[in-house]
Amino acid sequence: MQVFFNNEFVEDDKVHISPFDRGFQFADGIYEVIRYYPRNFFELDAHLKRLKYGLTELSITFSNVESIEAILTELISRNNLSDKTAIAYIQITRGAQRPRKHSYNDEAVPTFLAYVEEQPINYDTLNNGVKVGIEQDIRWHRCDIKTIALLPNVLSKQRAVQKNLFEIIWHRDGVITEGVQTNVAFVKDDVVYTPPLNNLILPGITRQTVLRLCRSLGIQTSEREIQLNELKNFNEIFLMSTTAEIMPVISIDDVVVGRGVPGNLTKHLQREFQKLH
Ligand SMILES: Cc1ncc(COP(=O)(O)O)c(C=O)c1O
């Protein structure tokens, strides 16, 4: 596969990452995942804006964000994916540095990797909905940064897979935050509720798109704290992410949501979302 590494397009097996890279040693870096639908990177500007936000928050000096669109477009072409549904993965770390120390040198040169790979939409799960579990959110307090430090996500997702669940929804001491790889929304009386943006959740691009879509369709939305003990009151629940799109939830820890099938408002939003790309 052709990837882009630092300043050039190369075969993936030609990439050499330093053993002293701070991404490797400290998870000192950020990433993005962007959907490619045939001929179009979905919400690319919003993803690049979030990438810039992460770079600023971590004081990583990487000045080539403006060239990313051209690089991704070229990657799609070089890997013959123009007519496919794919994802683009971008990672920027602070770069290599010696001697090993937690604090960083301003001279470290960031490491940049981008690649694209085919990833079809899973229409089966979109149509039938998915089962999820609930766990305590044990992450740090800067979940608004899309950092590559993902161990809590990895371990929660592994438990989900072992239990045949699609996703884990997290709560912090009884207040819902988000899913391992998704934002989450709840529906009651035709109003869409979702936790507000703060340092405890990722500002999801799909979440932002869905809220905008709701406004354009005249669907009422409310960004407010949602308590764990409120979950039983909602008729519909859905997940939102770049890879999962708008994914209906049909049960949480074996408690059925609504009628146990994707709800009408969720299906309506799915249809309208499909039209956007
Ligand atoms: C923790 C977390 N929340 C939410 C999302 C959804 O974000 P987006 O819609 O930008 O893909 C992701 C995506 O990877 C995520 O990792």
PDB file of C-alpha atoms and ligand atoms in Angstrom:
ATOM      1  CA  MET A   1       0.000   0.000   0.000  1.00  0.00           C
ATOM      2  CA  GLN A   2       1.218   3.524  -0.762  1.00  0.00           C
ATOM      3  CA  VAL A   3       1.281   5.762   2.303  1.00  0.00           C
ATOM      4  CA  PHE A   4       2.534   9.285   2.910  1.00  0.00           C
ATOM      5  CA  PHE A   5       5.313   9.462   5.494  1.00  0.00           C
ATOM      6  CA  ASN A   6       6.888  12.780   6.484  1.00  0.00           C
ATOM      7  CA  ASN A   7       7.626  14.298   3.061  1.00  0.00           C
ATOM      8  CA  GLU A   8       6.996  11.544   0.556  1.00  0.00           C
ATOM      9  CA  PHE A   9       4.744   8.857  -0.838  1.00  0.00           C
ATOM     10  CA  VAL A  10       6.261   5.432  -0.121  1.00  0.00           C
ATOM     11  CA  GLU A  11       5.285   1.783   0.123  1.00  0.00           C
ATOM     12  CA  ASP A  12       4.191   1.062   3.719  1.00  0.00           C
ATOM     13  CA  ASP A  13       7.011  -1.447   4.220  1.00  0.00           C
ATOM     14  CA  LYS A  14       9.555   1.300   3.488  1.00  0.00           C
ATOM     15  CA  VAL A  15       8.409   3.477   6.421  1.00  0.00           C
ATOM     16  CA  HIS A  16      10.997   3.803   9.146  1.00  0.00           C
ATOM     17  CA  ILE A  17       9.843   5.229  12.474  1.00  0.00           C
ATOM     18  CA  SER A  18      12.527   6.049  15.006  1.00  0.00           C
ATOM     19  CA  PRO A  19      12.557   3.999  18.227  1.00  0.00           C
ATOM     20  CA  PHE A  20      12.911   7.385  19.952  1.00  0.00           C
ATOM     21  CA  ASP A  21       9.703   8.798  18.474  1.00  0.00           C
ATOM     22  CA  ARG A  22       7.666  10.348  21.267  1.00  0.00           C
ATOM     23  CA  GLY A  23       4.505   8.911  19.748  1.00  0.00           C
ATOM     24  CA  PHE A  24       5.950   5.431  20.269  1.00  0.00           C
ATOM     25  CA  GLN A  25       7.343   6.124  23.745  1.00  0.00           C
ATOM     26  CA  PHE A  26       4.812   8.532  25.267  1.00  0.00           C
ATOM     27  CA  ALA A  27       1.734   8.440  22.999  1.00  0.00           C
ATOM     28  CA  ASP A  28       2.685  12.085  22.436  1.00  0.00           C
ATOM     29  CA  GLY A  29       0.613  12.798  19.352  1.00  0.00           C
ATOM     30  CA  ILE A  30      -2.790  13.147  17.736  1.00  0.00           C
ATOM     31  CA  TYR A  31      -4.744  11.552  14.919  1.00  0.00           C
ATOM     32  CA  GLU A  32      -7.769  11.981  12.671  1.00  0.00           C
ATOM     33  CA  VAL A  33     -10.050   9.583  10.815  1.00  0.00           C
ATOM     34  CA  ILE A  34     -11.918  10.989   7.825  1.00  0.00           C
ATOM     35  CA  ARG A  35     -14.498   9.245   5.616  1.00  0.00           C
ATOM     36  CA  TYR A  36     -13.993   9.078   1.908  1.00  0.00           C
ATOM     37  CA  TYR A  37     -17.190   8.482  -0.045  1.00  0.00           C
ATOM     38  CA  PRO A  38     -16.646   8.100  -3.782  1.00  0.00           C
ATOM     39  CA  ARG A  39     -15.149  11.418  -4.958  1.00  0.00           C
ATOM     40  CA  ASN A  40     -15.471  13.258  -1.657  1.00  0.00           C
ATOM     41  CA  PHE A  41     -13.762  13.508   1.754  1.00  0.00           C
ATOM     42  CA  PHE A  42     -16.694  14.106   4.096  1.00  0.00           C
ATOM     43  CA  GLU A  43     -16.441  17.242   6.276  1.00  0.00           C
ATOM     44  CA  LEU A  44     -12.715  17.491   5.580  1.00  0.00           C
ATOM     45  CA  ASP A  45     -12.431  21.118   6.746  1.00  0.00           C
ATOM     46  CA  ALA A  46     -14.031  20.297  10.105  1.00  0.00           C
ATOM     47  CA  HIS A  47     -11.621  17.381  10.622  1.00  0.00           C
ATOM     48  CA  LEU A  48      -8.618  19.552   9.759  1.00  0.00           C
ATOM     49  CA  LYS A  49      -9.859  22.268  12.102  1.00  0.00           C
ATOM     50  CA  ARG A  50     -10.028  19.705  14.933  1.00  0.00           C
ATOM     51  CA  LEU A  51      -6.537  18.487  14.005  1.00  0.00           C
ATOM     52  CA  LYS A  52      -5.216  22.055  14.261  1.00  0.00           C
ATOM     53  CA  TYR A  53      -6.934  22.437  17.633  1.00  0.00           C
ATOM     54  CA  GLY A  54      -5.149  19.315  18.920  1.00  0.00           C
ATOM     55  CA  LEU A  55      -1.796  20.553  17.616  1.00  0.00           C
ATOM     56  CA  THR A  56      -2.297  23.890  19.351  1.00  0.00           C
ATOM     57  CA  GLU A  57      -3.419  22.337  22.641  1.00  0.00           C
ATOM     58  CA  LEU A  58      -0.356  20.060  22.679  1.00  0.00           C
ATOM     59  CA  SER A  59       2.025  22.765  21.352  1.00  0.00           C
ATOM     60  CA  ILE A  60       3.121  20.570  18.438  1.00  0.00           C
ATOM     61  CA  THR A  61       4.479  22.784  15.677  1.00  0.00           C
ATOM     62  CA  PHE A  62       3.317  21.268  12.396  1.00  0.00           C
ATOM     63  CA  SER A  63       2.806  23.764   9.636  1.00  0.00           C
ATOM     64  CA  ASN A  64       1.666  21.534   6.740  1.00  0.00           C
ATOM     65  CA  VAL A  65      -2.010  21.061   7.567  1.00  0.00           C
ATOM     66  CA  GLU A  66      -2.885  22.997   4.407  1.00  0.00           C
ATOM     67  CA  SER A  67      -1.237  20.323   2.227  1.00  0.00           C
ATOM     68  CA  ILE A  68      -3.189  17.409   3.752  1.00  0.00           C
ATOM     69  CA  GLU A  69      -6.128  17.579   1.332  1.00  0.00           C
ATOM     70  CA  ALA A  70      -3.845  17.193  -1.697  1.00  0.00           C
ATOM     71  CA  ILE A  71      -1.947  14.346   0.010  1.00  0.00           C
ATOM     72  CA  LEU A  72      -5.140  12.434   0.813  1.00  0.00           C
ATOM     73  CA  THR A  73      -6.483  12.927  -2.702  1.00  0.00           C
ATOM     74  CA  GLU A  74      -3.244  11.582  -4.157  1.00  0.00           C
ATOM     75  CA  LEU A  75      -3.330   8.602  -1.752  1.00  0.00           C
ATOM     76  CA  ILE A  76      -6.827   7.677  -2.935  1.00  0.00           C
ATOM     77  CA  SER A  77      -5.646   7.760  -6.521  1.00  0.00           C
ATOM     78  CA  ARG A  78      -2.366   5.859  -5.930  1.00  0.00           C
ATOM     79  CA  ASN A  79      -4.232   3.101  -4.075  1.00  0.00           C
ATOM     80  CA  ASN A  80      -7.034   2.796  -6.675  1.00  0.00           C
ATOM     81  CA  LEU A  81      -9.783   3.674  -4.210  1.00  0.00           C
ATOM     82  CA  SER A  82     -11.513   6.473  -6.161  1.00  0.00           C
ATOM     83  CA  ASP A  83     -14.773   4.519  -6.517  1.00  0.00           C
ATOM     84  CA  LYS A  84     -14.690   2.899  -3.067  1.00  0.00           C
ATOM     85  CA  THR A  85     -15.841   3.878   0.389  1.00  0.00           C
ATOM     86  CA  ALA A  86     -12.724   4.306   2.467  1.00  0.00           C
ATOM     87  CA  ILE A  87     -11.194   5.999   5.470  1.00  0.00           C
ATOM     88  CA  ALA A  88      -8.178   8.262   5.672  1.00  0.00           C
ATOM     89  CA  TYR A  89      -6.013   7.972   8.782  1.00  0.00           C
ATOM     90  CA  ILE A  90      -3.689  10.820   9.752  1.00  0.00           C
ATOM     91  CA  GLN A  91      -1.264  10.786  12.652  1.00  0.00           C
ATOM     92  CA  ILE A  92       1.114  13.492  13.838  1.00  0.00           C
ATOM     93  CA  THR A  93       3.466  12.907  16.735  1.00  0.00           C
ATOM     94  CA  ARG A  94       5.877  15.318  18.350  1.00  0.00           C
ATOM     95  CA  GLY A  95       8.738  13.428  16.718  1.00  0.00           C
ATOM     96  CA  ALA A  96      11.931  11.723  17.854  1.00  0.00           C
ATOM     97  CA  GLN A  97      13.978  13.012  20.747  1.00  0.00           C
ATOM     98  CA  ARG A  98      16.958  11.863  22.825  1.00  0.00           C
ATOM     99  CA  PRO A  99      17.947  11.496  25.606  1.00  0.00           C
ATOM    100  CA  ARG A 100      14.659  10.087  26.890  1.00  0.00           C
ATOM    101  CA  LYS A 101      12.773  12.491  29.100  1.00  0.00           C
ATOM    102  CA  HIS A 102       9.139  13.341  29.691  1.00  0.00           C
ATOM    103  CA  SER A 103       9.497  17.040  28.878  1.00  0.00           C
ATOM    104  CA  TYR A 104      10.058  17.859  25.206  1.00  0.00           C
ATOM    105  CA  ASN A 105      12.464  19.934  23.153  1.00  0.00           C
ATOM    106  CA  ASP A 106      11.019  22.590  20.904  1.00  0.00           C
ATOM    107  CA  GLU A 107      13.384  21.408  18.147  1.00  0.00           C
ATOM    108  CA  ALA A 108      11.738  17.958  17.823  1.00  0.00           C
ATOM    109  CA  VAL A 109      10.506  17.568  14.224  1.00  0.00           C
ATOM    110  CA  PRO A 110       6.946  16.133  14.092  1.00  0.00           C
ATOM    111  CA  THR A 111       6.415  12.748  12.473  1.00  0.00           C
ATOM    112  CA  PHE A 112       3.557  12.700   9.967  1.00  0.00           C
ATOM    113  CA  LEU A 113       1.821   9.629   8.591  1.00  0.00           C
ATOM    114  CA  ALA A 114      -1.244   9.410   6.360  1.00  0.00           C
ATOM    115  CA  TYR A 115      -2.817   6.433   4.664  1.00  0.00           C
ATOM    116  CA  VAL A 116      -6.165   5.404   3.179  1.00  0.00           C
ATOM    117  CA  GLU A 117      -7.844   2.030   3.268  1.00  0.00           C
ATOM    118  CA  GLU A 118     -11.115   0.637   2.017  1.00  0.00           C
ATOM    119  CA  GLN A 119     -13.807   0.510   4.670  1.00  0.00           C
ATOM    120  CA  PRO A 120     -17.345  -0.165   3.442  1.00  0.00           C
ATOM    121  CA  ILE A 121     -20.414   1.066   5.293  1.00  0.00           C
ATOM    122  CA  ASN A 122     -21.992  -1.694   7.378  1.00  0.00           C
ATOM    123  CA  TYR A 123     -25.599  -1.471   6.161  1.00  0.00           C
ATOM    124  CA  ASP A 124     -26.635  -4.573   8.127  1.00  0.00           C
ATOM    125  CA  THR A 125     -25.925  -2.980  11.487  1.00  0.00           C
ATOM    126  CA  LEU A 126     -27.223   0.417  10.329  1.00  0.00           C
ATOM    127  CA  ASN A 127     -30.556  -1.224   9.450  1.00  0.00           C
ATOM    128  CA  ASN A 128     -30.870  -3.551  12.426  1.00  0.00           C
ATOM    129  CA  GLY A 129     -29.232  -1.527  15.187  1.00  0.00           C
ATOM    130  CA  VAL A 130     -26.618  -2.654  17.699  1.00  0.00           C
ATOM    131  CA  LYS A 131     -26.290  -3.716  21.321  1.00  0.00           C
ATOM    132  CA  VAL A 132     -24.046  -1.719  23.629  1.00  0.00           C
ATOM    133  CA  GLY A 133     -22.791  -1.887  27.219  1.00  0.00           C
ATOM    134  CA  ILE A 134     -22.153   0.721  29.895  1.00  0.00           C
ATOM    135  CA  GLU A 135     -18.910   1.316  31.784  1.00  0.00           C
ATOM    136  CA  GLN A 136     -17.346   3.941  34.019  1.00  0.00           C
ATOM    137  CA  ASP A 137     -15.262   6.451  32.021  1.00  0.00           C
ATOM    138  CA  ILE A 138     -11.728   6.259  33.453  1.00  0.00           C
ATOM    139  CA  ARG A 139     -10.007   8.523  30.894  1.00  0.00           C
ATOM    140  CA  TRP A 140      -8.078  11.713  31.613  1.00  0.00           C
ATOM    141  CA  HIS A 141      -9.850  15.090  31.652  1.00  0.00           C
ATOM    142  CA  ARG A 142      -8.830  16.275  28.159  1.00  0.00           C
ATOM    143  CA  CYS A 143     -10.986  13.998  26.028  1.00  0.00           C
ATOM    144  CA  ASP A 144     -11.590  16.989  23.714  1.00  0.00           C
ATOM    145  CA  ILE A 145      -8.132  16.292  22.215  1.00  0.00           C
ATOM    146  CA  LYS A 146      -8.010  13.417  19.721  1.00  0.00           C
ATOM    147  CA  THR A 147      -4.844  11.950  21.182  1.00  0.00           C
ATOM    148  CA  ILE A 148      -3.317   8.637  20.149  1.00  0.00           C
ATOM    149  CA  ALA A 149      -3.254   7.627  23.856  1.00  0.00           C
ATOM    150  CA  LEU A 150      -6.209   5.244  23.603  1.00  0.00           C
ATOM    151  CA  LEU A 151      -5.660   2.500  26.185  1.00  0.00           C
ATOM    152  CA  PRO A 152      -8.944   3.023  28.073  1.00  0.00           C
ATOM    153  CA  ASN A 153     -10.711   2.903  24.687  1.00  0.00           C
ATOM    154  CA  VAL A 154      -8.829  -0.233  23.649  1.00  0.00           C
ATOM    155  CA  LEU A 155      -9.628  -2.107  26.870  1.00  0.00           C
ATOM    156  CA  SER A 156     -13.307  -1.101  26.922  1.00  0.00           C
ATOM    157  CA  LYS A 157     -13.717  -2.038  23.258  1.00  0.00           C
ATOM    158  CA  GLN A 158     -12.081  -5.406  23.842  1.00  0.00           C
ATOM    159  CA  ARG A 159     -14.582  -6.161  26.624  1.00  0.00           C
ATOM    160  CA  ALA A 160     -17.380  -5.095  24.251  1.00  0.00           C
ATOM    161  CA  VAL A 161     -16.168  -7.456  21.542  1.00  0.00           C
ATOM    162  CA  GLN A 162     -15.884 -10.327  24.044  1.00  0.00           C
ATOM    163  CA  LYS A 163     -19.529  -9.776  25.007  1.00  0.00           C
ATOM    164  CA  ASN A 164     -20.678  -9.437  21.380  1.00  0.00           C
ATOM    165  CA  LEU A 165     -21.462  -5.755  21.886  1.00  0.00           C
ATOM    166  CA  PHE A 166     -20.873  -3.117  19.216  1.00  0.00           C
ATOM    167  CA  GLU A 167     -19.832  -0.357  21.578  1.00  0.00           C
ATOM    168  CA  ILE A 168     -19.426   0.701  25.210  1.00  0.00           C
ATOM    169  CA  ILE A 169     -21.086   3.934  26.318  1.00  0.00           C
ATOM    170  CA  TRP A 170     -19.185   5.615  29.151  1.00  0.00           C
ATOM    171  CA  HIS A 171     -20.459   7.546  32.159  1.00  0.00           C
ATOM    172  CA  ARG A 172     -18.479   9.597  34.629  1.00  0.00           C
ATOM    173  CA  ASP A 173     -19.977   9.005  38.066  1.00  0.00           C
ATOM    174  CA  GLY A 174     -23.465   8.649  36.643  1.00  0.00           C
ATOM    175  CA  VAL A 175     -23.241  11.321  33.917  1.00  0.00           C
ATOM    176  CA  ILE A 176     -23.100  10.021  30.315  1.00  0.00           C
ATOM    177  CA  THR A 177     -20.057  11.178  28.350  1.00  0.00           C
ATOM    178  CA  GLU A 178     -19.653   9.325  25.019  1.00  0.00           C
ATOM    179  CA  GLY A 179     -18.869   5.962  23.452  1.00  0.00           C
ATOM    180  CA  VAL A 180     -15.417   4.428  23.026  1.00  0.00           C
ATOM    181  CA  GLN A 181     -15.359   5.611  19.385  1.00  0.00           C
ATOM    182  CA  THR A 182     -18.657   7.459  19.099  1.00  0.00           C
ATOM    183  CA  ASN A 183     -20.752  10.313  20.433  1.00  0.00           C
ATOM    184  CA  VAL A 184     -24.178   9.393  21.680  1.00  0.00           C
ATOM    185  CA  ALA A 185     -27.656  10.892  21.295  1.00  0.00           C
ATOM    186  CA  PHE A 186     -31.005  10.149  22.911  1.00  0.00           C
ATOM    187  CA  VAL A 187     -34.534  10.780  21.672  1.00  0.00           C
ATOM    188  CA  LYS A 188     -37.649  11.524  23.657  1.00  0.00           C
ATOM    189  CA  ASP A 189     -40.850  13.110  22.320  1.00  0.00           C
ATOM    190  CA  ASP A 190     -39.099  13.966  19.028  1.00  0.00           C
ATOM    191  CA  VAL A 191     -36.325  15.940  20.751  1.00  0.00           C
ATOM    192  CA  VAL A 192     -32.708  14.854  20.223  1.00  0.00           C
ATOM    193  CA  TYR A 193     -30.579  15.118  23.384  1.00  0.00           C
ATOM    194  CA  THR A 194     -26.797  14.851  23.472  1.00  0.00           C
ATOM    195  CA  PRO A 195     -24.166  15.689  26.114  1.00  0.00           C
ATOM    196  CA  PRO A 196     -22.745  19.230  25.787  1.00  0.00           C
ATOM    197  CA  LEU A 197     -19.252  19.902  24.427  1.00  0.00           C
ATOM    198  CA  ASN A 198     -16.659  20.198  27.174  1.00  0.00           C
ATOM    199  CA  ASN A 199     -13.291  18.691  28.123  1.00  0.00           C
ATOM    200  CA  LEU A 200     -14.876  15.284  28.827  1.00  0.00           C
ATOM    201  CA  ILE A 201     -15.923  14.385  25.265  1.00  0.00           C
ATOM    202  CA  LEU A 202     -14.517  14.559  21.772  1.00  0.00           C
ATOM    203  CA  PRO A 203     -16.218  17.234  19.646  1.00  0.00           C
ATOM    204  CA  GLY A 204     -17.318  14.682  17.060  1.00  0.00           C
ATOM    205  CA  ILE A 205     -17.667  15.836  13.472  1.00  0.00           C
ATOM    206  CA  THR A 206     -20.634  13.501  12.972  1.00  0.00           C
ATOM    207  CA  ARG A 207     -22.261  14.870  16.137  1.00  0.00           C
ATOM    208  CA  GLN A 208     -21.835  18.402  14.757  1.00  0.00           C
ATOM    209  CA  THR A 209     -23.227  17.339  11.375  1.00  0.00           C
ATOM    210  CA  VAL A 210     -26.233  15.620  12.971  1.00  0.00           C
ATOM    211  CA  LEU A 211     -27.058  18.652  15.116  1.00  0.00           C
ATOM    212  CA  ARG A 212     -26.877  20.864  12.021  1.00  0.00           C
ATOM    213  CA  LEU A 213     -29.024  18.379  10.103  1.00  0.00           C
ATOM    214  CA  CYS A 214     -31.630  18.377  12.894  1.00  0.00           C
ATOM    215  CA  ARG A 215     -31.821  22.169  12.798  1.00  0.00           C
ATOM    216  CA  SER A 216     -32.282  22.153   9.029  1.00  0.00           C
ATOM    217  CA  LEU A 217     -35.059  19.548   9.346  1.00  0.00           C
ATOM    218  CA  GLY A 218     -36.818  21.418  12.146  1.00  0.00           C
ATOM    219  CA  ILE A 219     -36.019  18.714  14.709  1.00  0.00           C
ATOM    220  CA  GLN A 220     -35.541  20.143  18.188  1.00  0.00           C
ATOM    221  CA  THR A 221     -32.187  19.481  19.862  1.00  0.00           C
ATOM    222  CA  SER A 222     -30.911  19.886  23.393  1.00  0.00           C
ATOM    223  CA  GLU A 223     -27.254  19.733  24.455  1.00  0.00           C
ATOM    224  CA  ARG A 224     -27.455  18.932  28.143  1.00  0.00           C
ATOM    225  CA  GLU A 225     -26.081  16.586  30.799  1.00  0.00           C
ATOM    226  CA  ILE A 226     -27.705  13.160  30.679  1.00  0.00           C
ATOM    227  CA  GLN A 227     -27.783  11.020  33.798  1.00  0.00           C
ATOM    228  CA  LEU A 228     -27.335   7.276  33.737  1.00  0.00           C
ATOM    229  CA  ASN A 229     -30.614   6.800  35.594  1.00  0.00           C
ATOM    230  CA  GLU A 230     -32.502   8.678  32.846  1.00  0.00           C
ATOM    231  CA  LEU A 231     -31.693   6.168  30.135  1.00  0.00           C
ATOM    232  CA  LYS A 232     -34.900   4.195  30.603  1.00  0.00           C
ATOM    233  CA  ASN A 233     -36.906   7.335  29.724  1.00  0.00           C
ATOM    234  CA  PHE A 234     -35.623   7.575  26.139  1.00  0.00           C
ATOM    235  CA  ASN A 235     -37.470   5.920  23.221  1.00  0.00           C
ATOM    236  CA  GLU A 236     -34.472   5.946  20.890  1.00  0.00           C
ATOM    237  CA  ILE A 237     -30.708   6.056  21.295  1.00  0.00           C
ATOM    238  CA  PHE A 238     -28.118   6.334  18.549  1.00  0.00           C
ATOM    239  CA  LEU A 239     -24.347   6.538  18.162  1.00  0.00           C
ATOM    240  CA  MET A 240     -22.579   8.995  15.863  1.00  0.00           C
ATOM    241  CA  SER A 241     -19.143   8.665  14.284  1.00  0.00           C
ATOM    242  CA  THR A 242     -17.205   8.974  11.070  1.00  0.00           C
ATOM    243  CA  THR A 243     -17.028   5.208  10.609  1.00  0.00           C
ATOM    244  CA  ALA A 244     -20.390   4.178  12.145  1.00  0.00           C
ATOM    245  CA  GLU A 245     -22.421   7.158  10.788  1.00  0.00           C
ATOM    246  CA  ILE A 246     -25.782   7.195  12.651  1.00  0.00           C
ATOM    247  CA  MET A 247     -26.013   3.818  14.377  1.00  0.00           C
ATOM    248  CA  PRO A 248     -29.234   2.844  16.190  1.00  0.00           C
ATOM    249  CA  VAL A 249     -28.837   1.301  19.656  1.00  0.00           C
ATOM    250  CA  ILE A 250     -31.392  -1.415  20.422  1.00  0.00           C
ATOM    251  CA  SER A 251     -30.236  -2.442  23.896  1.00  0.00           C
ATOM    252  CA  ILE A 252     -27.933  -1.275  26.678  1.00  0.00           C
ATOM    253  CA  ASP A 253     -26.568  -3.993  28.958  1.00  0.00           C
ATOM    254  CA  ASP A 254     -29.449  -6.213  27.808  1.00  0.00           C
ATOM    255  CA  VAL A 255     -32.106  -3.602  28.662  1.00  0.00           C
ATOM    256  CA  VAL A 256     -34.140  -3.038  25.509  1.00  0.00           C
ATOM    257  CA  VAL A 257     -34.301   0.530  24.140  1.00  0.00           C
ATOM    258  CA  GLY A 258     -37.798   1.542  22.991  1.00  0.00           C
ATOM    259  CA  ARG A 259     -39.300  -1.332  21.034  1.00  0.00           C
ATOM    260  CA  GLY A 260     -35.926  -3.026  20.524  1.00  0.00           C
ATOM    261  CA  VAL A 261     -35.681  -1.914  16.884  1.00  0.00           C
ATOM    262  CA  PRO A 262     -34.255   1.269  15.293  1.00  0.00           C
ATOM    263  CA  GLY A 263     -36.615   4.170  16.029  1.00  0.00           C
ATOM    264  CA  ASN A 264     -38.385   6.315  13.448  1.00  0.00           C
ATOM    265  CA  LEU A 265     -36.519   9.536  14.145  1.00  0.00           C
ATOM    266  CA  THR A 266     -33.175   7.712  14.004  1.00  0.00           C
ATOM    267  CA  LYS A 267     -34.117   6.152  10.656  1.00  0.00           C
ATOM    268  CA  HIS A 268     -35.239   9.546   9.349  1.00  0.00           C
ATOM    269  CA  LEU A 269     -31.875  11.071  10.331  1.00  0.00           C
ATOM    270  CA  GLN A 270     -30.013   8.144   8.751  1.00  0.00           C
ATOM    271  CA  ARG A 271     -31.802   8.734   5.433  1.00  0.00           C
ATOM    272  CA  GLU A 272     -31.117  12.471   5.500  1.00  0.00           C
ATOM    273  CA  PHE A 273     -27.484  11.906   6.519  1.00  0.00           C
ATOM    274  CA  GLN A 274     -26.955   9.588   3.541  1.00  0.00           C
ATOM    275  CA  LYS A 275     -28.013  12.426   1.253  1.00  0.00           C
ATOM    276  CA  LEU A 276     -25.169  14.621   2.558  1.00  0.00           C
ATOM    277  CA  HIS A 277     -22.428  12.533   0.965  1.00  0.00           C
TER     278      HIS A 277
HETATM  279  C1  LIG B   1     -13.954   9.040  21.785  1.00  0.00           C
HETATM  280  C2  LIG B   1     -14.641   9.396  20.500  1.00  0.00           C
HETATM  281  N1  LIG B   1     -15.795  10.080  20.538  1.00  0.00           N
HETATM  282  C3  LIG B   1     -16.459  10.416  19.420  1.00  0.00           C
HETATM  283  C4  LIG B   1     -15.984  10.045  18.171  1.00  0.00           C
HETATM  284  C5  LIG B   1     -16.746  10.429  16.925  1.00  0.00           C
HETATM  285  O1  LIG B   1     -16.093  11.480  16.285  1.00  0.00           O
HETATM  286  P1  LIG B   1     -16.253  11.735  14.706  1.00  0.00           P
HETATM  287  O2  LIG B   1     -17.701  11.909  14.446  1.00  0.00           O
HETATM  288  O3  LIG B   1     -15.481  12.976  14.466  1.00  0.00           O
HETATM  289  O4  LIG B   1     -15.699  10.544  14.034  1.00  0.00           O
HETATM  290  C6  LIG B   1     -14.786   9.339  18.073  1.00  0.00           C
HETATM  291  C7  LIG B   1     -14.259   8.965  16.763  1.00  0.00           C
HETATM  292  O5  LIG B   1     -13.278   8.301  16.634  1.00  0.00           O
HETATM  293  C8  LIG B   1     -14.091   9.012  19.259  1.00  0.00           C
HETATM  294  O6  LIG B   1     -12.923   8.342  19.220  1.00  0.00           O
END
